[in-house]
Coordinates of C-alpha atoms in Angstrom, one line a residue:
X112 CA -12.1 -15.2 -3.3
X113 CA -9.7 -12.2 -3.2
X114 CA -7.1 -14.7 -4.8
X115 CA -9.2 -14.9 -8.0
X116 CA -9.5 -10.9 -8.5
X117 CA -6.1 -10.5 -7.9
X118 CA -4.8 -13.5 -10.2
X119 CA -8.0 -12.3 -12.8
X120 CA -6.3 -8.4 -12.4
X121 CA -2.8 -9.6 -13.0
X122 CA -3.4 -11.7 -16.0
X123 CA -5.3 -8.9 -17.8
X124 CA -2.3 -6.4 -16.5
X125 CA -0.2 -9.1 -18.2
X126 CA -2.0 -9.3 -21.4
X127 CA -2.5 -5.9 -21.5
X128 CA 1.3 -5.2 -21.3
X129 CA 2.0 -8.0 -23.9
X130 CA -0.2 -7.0 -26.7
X131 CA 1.3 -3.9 -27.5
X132 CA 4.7 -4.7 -26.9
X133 CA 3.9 -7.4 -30.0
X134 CA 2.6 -4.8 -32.0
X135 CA 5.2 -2.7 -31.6
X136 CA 8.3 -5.5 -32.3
X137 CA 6.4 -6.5 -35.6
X138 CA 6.5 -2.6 -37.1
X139 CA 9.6 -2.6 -36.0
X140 CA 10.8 -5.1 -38.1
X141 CA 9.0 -3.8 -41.1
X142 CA 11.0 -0.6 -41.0
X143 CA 12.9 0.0 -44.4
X144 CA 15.1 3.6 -43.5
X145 CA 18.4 4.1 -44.9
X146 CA 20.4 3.4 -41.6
X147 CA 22.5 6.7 -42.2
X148 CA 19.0 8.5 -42.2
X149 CA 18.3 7.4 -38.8
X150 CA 21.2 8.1 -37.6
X151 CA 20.8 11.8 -38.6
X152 CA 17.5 11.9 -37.1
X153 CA 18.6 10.1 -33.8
X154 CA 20.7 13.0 -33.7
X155 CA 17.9 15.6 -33.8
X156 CA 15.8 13.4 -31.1
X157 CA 18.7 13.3 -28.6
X158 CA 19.6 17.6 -29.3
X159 CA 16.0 17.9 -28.7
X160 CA 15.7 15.5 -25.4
X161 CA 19.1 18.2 -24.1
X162 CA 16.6 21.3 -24.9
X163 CA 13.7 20.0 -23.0
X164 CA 15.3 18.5 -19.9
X165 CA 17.6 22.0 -19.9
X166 CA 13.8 23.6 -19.8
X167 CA 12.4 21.4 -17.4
X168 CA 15.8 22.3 -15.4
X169 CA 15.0 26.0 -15.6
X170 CA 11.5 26.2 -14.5
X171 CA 12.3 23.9 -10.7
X172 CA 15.2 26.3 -10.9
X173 CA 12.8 29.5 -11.4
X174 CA 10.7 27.5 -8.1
X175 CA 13.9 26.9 -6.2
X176 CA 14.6 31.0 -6.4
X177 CA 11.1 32.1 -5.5
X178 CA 11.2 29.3 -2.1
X179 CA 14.9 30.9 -1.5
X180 CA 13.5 34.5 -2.0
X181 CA 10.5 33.5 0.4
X182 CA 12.9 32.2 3.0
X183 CA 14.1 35.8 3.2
X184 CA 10.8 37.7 3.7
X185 CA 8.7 38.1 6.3
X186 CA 5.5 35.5 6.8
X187 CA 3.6 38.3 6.2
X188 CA 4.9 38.7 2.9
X189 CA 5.4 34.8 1.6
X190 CA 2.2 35.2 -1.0
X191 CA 2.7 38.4 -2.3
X192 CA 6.4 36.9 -3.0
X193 CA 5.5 33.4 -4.4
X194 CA 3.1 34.9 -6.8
X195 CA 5.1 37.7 -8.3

């Protein structure tokens, strides 16, 4: 019995995961950019993929001071720290 959910659960999973992945490879074909176009804008993608991860950087690195600064207080103090 528990053999047939998980078989029934795994074929959807499969056929969920397949569908879209033809979808995608036939648009994909269909694609009629000049290639020196893309390239330009593969270029802005990968300048603006560097800006976002140097943000996400930034913000754990804005946590990482406020544990540090924590560390140093008192545990009377920790909230007043962590939320200023």
């Amino acid at each position: 019995m528990r053999t047939r959910s998980l078989l029934k659960y795994s074929l959807g999973g499969l056929v969920g995961a397949a569908v879209p992945a033809l979808i995608i490879t036939g648009t994909a074909f269909a694609d009629d950019t000049d290639p020196l176009a893309a390239v330009e804008d593969l270029g802005h993608q990968t300048n603006l993929l560097w800006v976002v991860i140097g943000a996400v950087l930034v913000i754990f690195m804005q946590a990482g001071f406020a544990m540090v600064e924590t560390g140093f207080t008192q545990k009377k103090n920790a909230a007043h720290v962590m939320s200023t």
